Coordinates of C-alpha atoms in Angstrom, one line a residue:
M1 CA 196.0 74.1 -80.4
K2 CA 193.1 72.8 -78.3
F3 CA 190.2 71.3 -80.6
A4 CA 186.8 71.6 -79.0
R5 CA 184.7 68.4 -80.9
T6 CA 185.7 66.0 -83.5
F7 CA 185.8 66.9 -87.2
S8 CA 182.4 65.1 -88.4
V9 CA 183.1 64.7 -91.9
F10 CA 185.0 62.5 -95.1
F11 CA 185.8 64.7 -98.0
V12 CA 185.1 62.4 -100.7
I13 CA 188.9 62.4 -102.9
L14 CA 188.8 60.4 -106.4
S15 CA 191.3 58.3 -108.0
C16 CA 192.0 58.8 -111.7
A17 CA 191.1 55.5 -111.8
A18 CA 187.7 54.1 -111.1
V19 CA 187.5 51.0 -108.6
A20 CA 184.2 49.0 -108.4
W21 CA 183.7 46.9 -105.3
P22 CA 182.4 43.5 -105.5
A23 CA 179.3 42.1 -104.2
G24 CA 180.0 41.5 -100.3
L25 CA 182.6 43.3 -99.7
D26 CA 183.9 47.0 -98.2
R27 CA 186.0 48.0 -100.4
A28 CA 187.6 46.3 -103.5
P29 CA 191.5 45.0 -103.4
A30 CA 193.4 47.9 -104.1
P31 CA 195.1 47.6 -107.2
A32 CA 199.1 46.9 -107.9
P33 CA 201.8 49.7 -107.4
A34 CA 202.2 51.4 -111.1
V35 CA 206.3 51.6 -110.5
T36 CA 207.8 48.0 -110.5
D37 CA 210.8 48.9 -107.6
L38 CA 208.7 49.3 -104.7
P39 CA 209.8 46.7 -101.4
A40 CA 208.8 42.7 -101.8
G41 CA 206.8 41.5 -99.5
P42 CA 203.2 40.1 -98.8
S43 CA 201.8 43.9 -98.5
S44 CA 203.5 44.9 -101.3
A45 CA 200.4 45.8 -103.3
R46 CA 198.9 49.1 -101.9
M47 CA 196.5 49.3 -99.2
S48 CA 193.0 50.5 -99.0
P49 CA 192.6 54.0 -98.6
V50 CA 193.0 55.8 -94.8
L51 CA 191.0 59.6 -94.5
R52 CA 191.9 60.7 -90.8
G53 CA 190.4 64.1 -89.5
P54 CA 191.7 66.1 -86.2
L55 CA 190.0 67.1 -83.2
L56 CA 188.4 70.0 -85.1
A57 CA 184.8 71.1 -86.0
A58 CA 182.9 70.6 -89.0
P59 CA 183.3 72.9 -91.9
T60 CA 180.2 74.6 -92.4
F61 CA 179.4 73.6 -96.4
F62 CA 179.2 70.4 -95.2
G63 CA 175.8 68.6 -93.5
Q64 CA 174.7 67.1 -90.9
P65 CA 176.8 63.9 -89.6
S66 CA 173.6 61.8 -90.4
D67 CA 173.5 63.4 -94.0
V68 CA 176.2 60.5 -95.8
T69 CA 176.0 62.2 -99.5
A70 CA 179.4 64.1 -100.1
D71 CA 179.1 67.6 -100.6
A72 CA 182.8 68.5 -102.8
V73 CA 185.2 66.4 -104.3
L74 CA 188.8 66.4 -104.7
G75 CA 190.4 65.2 -108.1
Q76 CA 187.6 65.2 -110.3
P77 CA 185.7 68.0 -112.0
D78 CA 182.5 66.3 -110.6
F79 CA 180.7 63.5 -109.0
V80 CA 180.2 61.1 -112.0
S81 CA 183.9 61.7 -113.7
D82 CA 187.0 59.4 -113.2
A83 CA 189.3 60.5 -116.3
D84 CA 193.0 60.3 -115.4
T85 CA 194.8 62.9 -117.2
G86 CA 197.9 62.6 -116.0
P87 CA 199.7 64.8 -112.8
C88 CA 198.2 68.1 -112.4
R89 CA 197.2 70.6 -110.0
T90 CA 193.3 69.3 -110.1
R91 CA 194.1 65.5 -111.0
I92 CA 194.7 62.4 -107.7
G93 CA 196.4 59.4 -108.8
Y94 CA 196.1 57.3 -106.0
P95 CA 194.7 58.8 -102.4
M96 CA 196.1 56.8 -99.3
G97 CA 195.7 60.1 -96.6
S98 CA 194.7 62.8 -95.4
A99 CA 194.8 65.1 -92.6
Y100 CA 193.2 68.7 -91.6
F101 CA 195.3 71.8 -89.8
V102 CA 193.5 75.0 -89.0
R103 CA 196.5 77.9 -88.9
G104 CA 194.5 81.6 -87.8
D105 CA 191.9 81.5 -90.4
S106 CA 193.2 79.4 -92.7
H107 CA 192.4 75.6 -93.1
Y108 CA 193.9 73.2 -95.1
L109 CA 193.7 69.9 -96.2
F110 CA 197.3 67.4 -97.3
V111 CA 196.4 64.3 -99.3
V112 CA 199.0 62.4 -100.4
D113 CA 198.9 61.4 -103.5
Q114 CA 200.9 58.0 -104.5
T115 CA 200.8 57.5 -107.8
Y116 CA 202.9 60.4 -107.9
S117 CA 205.1 59.9 -105.3
R118 CA 203.9 63.7 -104.2
I119 CA 201.7 65.4 -101.7
L120 CA 199.4 68.0 -102.1
I121 CA 197.6 70.6 -100.1
F122 CA 194.8 72.5 -100.6
D123 CA 193.7 76.0 -98.8
K124 CA 190.8 77.4 -98.6
A125 CA 189.7 74.1 -97.2
D126 CA 186.4 75.1 -95.2
R127 CA 185.2 76.2 -98.2
I128 CA 185.9 72.8 -101.1
T129 CA 185.0 73.2 -104.5
N130 CA 184.7 70.6 -106.8
G131 CA 187.7 69.8 -109.0
Q132 CA 189.8 72.8 -106.3
P133 CA 193.2 73.3 -107.7
A134 CA 195.6 72.3 -105.3
F135 CA 197.8 75.1 -104.2
A136 CA 200.9 73.0 -103.4
V137 CA 202.7 70.3 -103.7
I138 CA 204.7 68.4 -102.1
G139 CA 207.3 65.8 -103.6
Q140 CA 207.3 66.6 -106.7
G141 CA 209.1 70.2 -108.9
T142 CA 205.7 71.2 -109.9
F143 CA 202.5 69.4 -110.1
D144 CA 202.7 68.1 -113.8
F145 CA 205.1 66.1 -112.7
G146 CA 204.9 63.1 -110.8
S147 CA 207.5 60.1 -111.1
A148 CA 209.1 58.0 -108.6
N149 CA 211.9 60.5 -106.4
R150 CA 211.8 62.9 -109.3
T151 CA 213.3 60.3 -111.8
N152 CA 216.6 59.7 -109.7
P153 CA 218.3 56.1 -109.1
A154 CA 218.0 58.1 -104.9
P155 CA 216.0 59.3 -102.8
Y156 CA 216.4 63.4 -101.4
A157 CA 214.8 64.6 -99.0
E158 CA 213.2 66.7 -101.7
S159 CA 211.6 63.2 -103.3
L160 CA 208.8 60.8 -102.6
H161 CA 208.4 56.4 -103.7
S162 CA 205.1 56.1 -103.3
P163 CA 204.0 57.7 -100.3
A164 CA 201.3 55.3 -98.0
D165 CA 200.1 58.1 -95.1
L166 CA 201.0 61.5 -93.9
F167 CA 200.3 62.7 -90.3
V168 CA 199.6 67.3 -89.5
D169 CA 200.7 67.6 -86.1
E170 CA 198.6 70.8 -84.3
R171 CA 202.6 72.7 -84.5
G172 CA 202.3 72.4 -88.5
D173 CA 205.0 69.5 -88.6
L174 CA 204.5 67.1 -91.4
Y175 CA 205.0 63.0 -91.0
V176 CA 204.8 60.6 -94.1
A177 CA 205.8 57.5 -94.1
D178 CA 207.6 57.6 -97.7
Y179 CA 206.8 53.4 -98.4
G180 CA 208.5 52.8 -101.2
N181 CA 211.9 54.6 -100.1
N182 CA 211.6 52.4 -96.9
R183 CA 211.5 56.0 -94.7
V184 CA 209.6 58.4 -92.7
L185 CA 210.0 61.3 -93.5
V186 CA 209.1 64.9 -91.3
F187 CA 208.8 68.4 -92.4
L188 CA 208.8 71.4 -89.9
D189 CA 206.1 73.5 -90.5
P190 CA 206.7 73.1 -94.6
L191 CA 203.7 75.5 -94.9
A192 CA 205.8 78.3 -93.2
T193 CA 209.3 77.5 -94.2
D194 CA 209.9 74.8 -97.3
F195 CA 209.4 71.5 -98.2
A196 CA 212.7 69.7 -97.9
A197 CA 212.7 66.9 -95.5
D198 CA 214.3 67.8 -92.5
S199 CA 214.3 65.0 -90.4
V200 CA 214.3 60.9 -91.4
F201 CA 213.3 58.2 -89.6
G202 CA 215.1 54.7 -91.4
Q203 CA 218.1 55.0 -92.9
N204 CA 220.9 56.5 -90.1
N205 CA 219.9 60.3 -90.6
S206 CA 220.3 59.5 -94.4
F207 CA 217.9 61.8 -97.1
T208 CA 220.1 59.7 -99.9
S209 CA 219.3 56.0 -98.9
R210 CA 216.6 53.6 -99.3
T211 CA 217.7 50.3 -97.8
A212 CA 214.9 48.5 -96.5
N213 CA 216.8 47.5 -93.2
L214 CA 219.6 49.4 -93.4
G215 CA 221.9 48.1 -91.8
G216 CA 219.5 44.6 -89.9
I217 CA 216.4 44.6 -88.7
G218 CA 216.5 46.9 -85.6
P219 CA 214.9 50.0 -83.7
S220 CA 216.3 52.6 -86.7
S221 CA 215.2 50.4 -89.6
L222 CA 211.5 50.3 -91.3
R223 CA 210.5 48.3 -94.1
G224 CA 207.7 49.7 -96.4
P225 CA 205.9 51.8 -93.2
L226 CA 202.3 52.2 -94.4
S227 CA 201.1 54.4 -91.9
V228 CA 202.4 57.6 -89.1
A229 CA 200.7 59.2 -86.5
V230 CA 201.6 61.6 -83.1
D231 CA 200.3 61.8 -80.4
L232 CA 200.3 65.3 -78.0
E233 CA 204.0 64.9 -76.9
R234 CA 204.9 64.0 -80.1
N235 CA 205.5 60.3 -79.4
V236 CA 205.9 59.1 -83.4
Y237 CA 203.9 55.5 -83.5
V238 CA 205.0 53.8 -86.8
A239 CA 202.9 50.7 -89.1
D240 CA 206.3 49.2 -90.0
A241 CA 203.9 46.7 -92.2
L242 CA 206.6 45.1 -94.1
N243 CA 208.3 43.7 -90.9
N244 CA 205.0 43.1 -89.3
R245 CA 205.3 45.7 -86.2
V246 CA 204.6 49.1 -85.5
L247 CA 207.1 50.7 -84.2
I248 CA 207.1 53.9 -80.9
F249 CA 210.0 56.4 -80.8
F250 CA 209.8 58.7 -77.3
D251 CA 210.2 62.3 -78.3
P252 CA 211.8 60.9 -81.0
L253 CA 212.7 64.6 -82.0
N254 CA 214.4 66.1 -79.2
T255 CA 216.1 62.5 -78.7
D256 CA 217.7 60.3 -81.4
L257 CA 215.5 58.8 -84.1
A258 CA 215.8 54.8 -82.8
A259 CA 212.8 53.1 -81.6
D260 CA 211.6 52.8 -78.0
R261 CA 208.5 50.2 -78.0
V262 CA 207.9 47.7 -80.7
L263 CA 204.1 45.8 -81.1
G264 CA 203.7 42.9 -82.7
Q265 CA 207.1 41.1 -82.3
G266 CA 207.4 41.2 -78.2
D267 CA 209.8 42.0 -76.9
S268 CA 211.8 42.2 -80.2
F269 CA 213.8 44.9 -82.4
A270 CA 215.6 42.1 -84.4
S271 CA 212.2 39.8 -85.6
S272 CA 209.8 40.2 -88.4
A273 CA 208.1 36.7 -88.5

């Protein structure tokens, strides 16, 4: 797939909880996580949301790039509501990231809902309406459930724990920074297959482990991954937040899940200071 020009719009995705921006700050400090067993560390609180758009033409219902007024809202029925009615198809607890994907004539928006440990997928994303219900959910069995790891003590391939970010590549493969489980999950073309992860970074190929720096800090360990990105060569970039580093994996799905380069720690995979 070749993208012609930059995707130049932002979807407004509102949390169920109102957030006030103090004078002089671009964003208010993010609220503390609702769950209590997240990785400990100086960055363990939620970070500010990140909205990511691929290189796509803007959907036709949006205004020109100079128009800074939102045209549609997800997670609330209108622009003035902020009610929290719990997990459902039309509510988003705490949006942390989004990605736009096009396949043929179908447009999809993937949204990280950190509060309810899930990824919501909205179809017909090129003509979104206020309060539009999600089309599918990843990380939970139903839209009306929102517990970390589906209330299980251990994670598995179909569960999430406070995800922080996602990335959808040109093939439709979904990468999720599963922050609370100290791992990154890869779902191979979930729109065409299923919602069980196919690969896992940071847990020695185990979907049922969530140990921070499993086996000791190194090229295969993670501690609170906060963001993930993938380039056209399928190289994967992970912001390993609580280890104070960025890991780079060269085509890991065709090689191995050990990082090949590290940023932020010199040349050492064994350091996190």
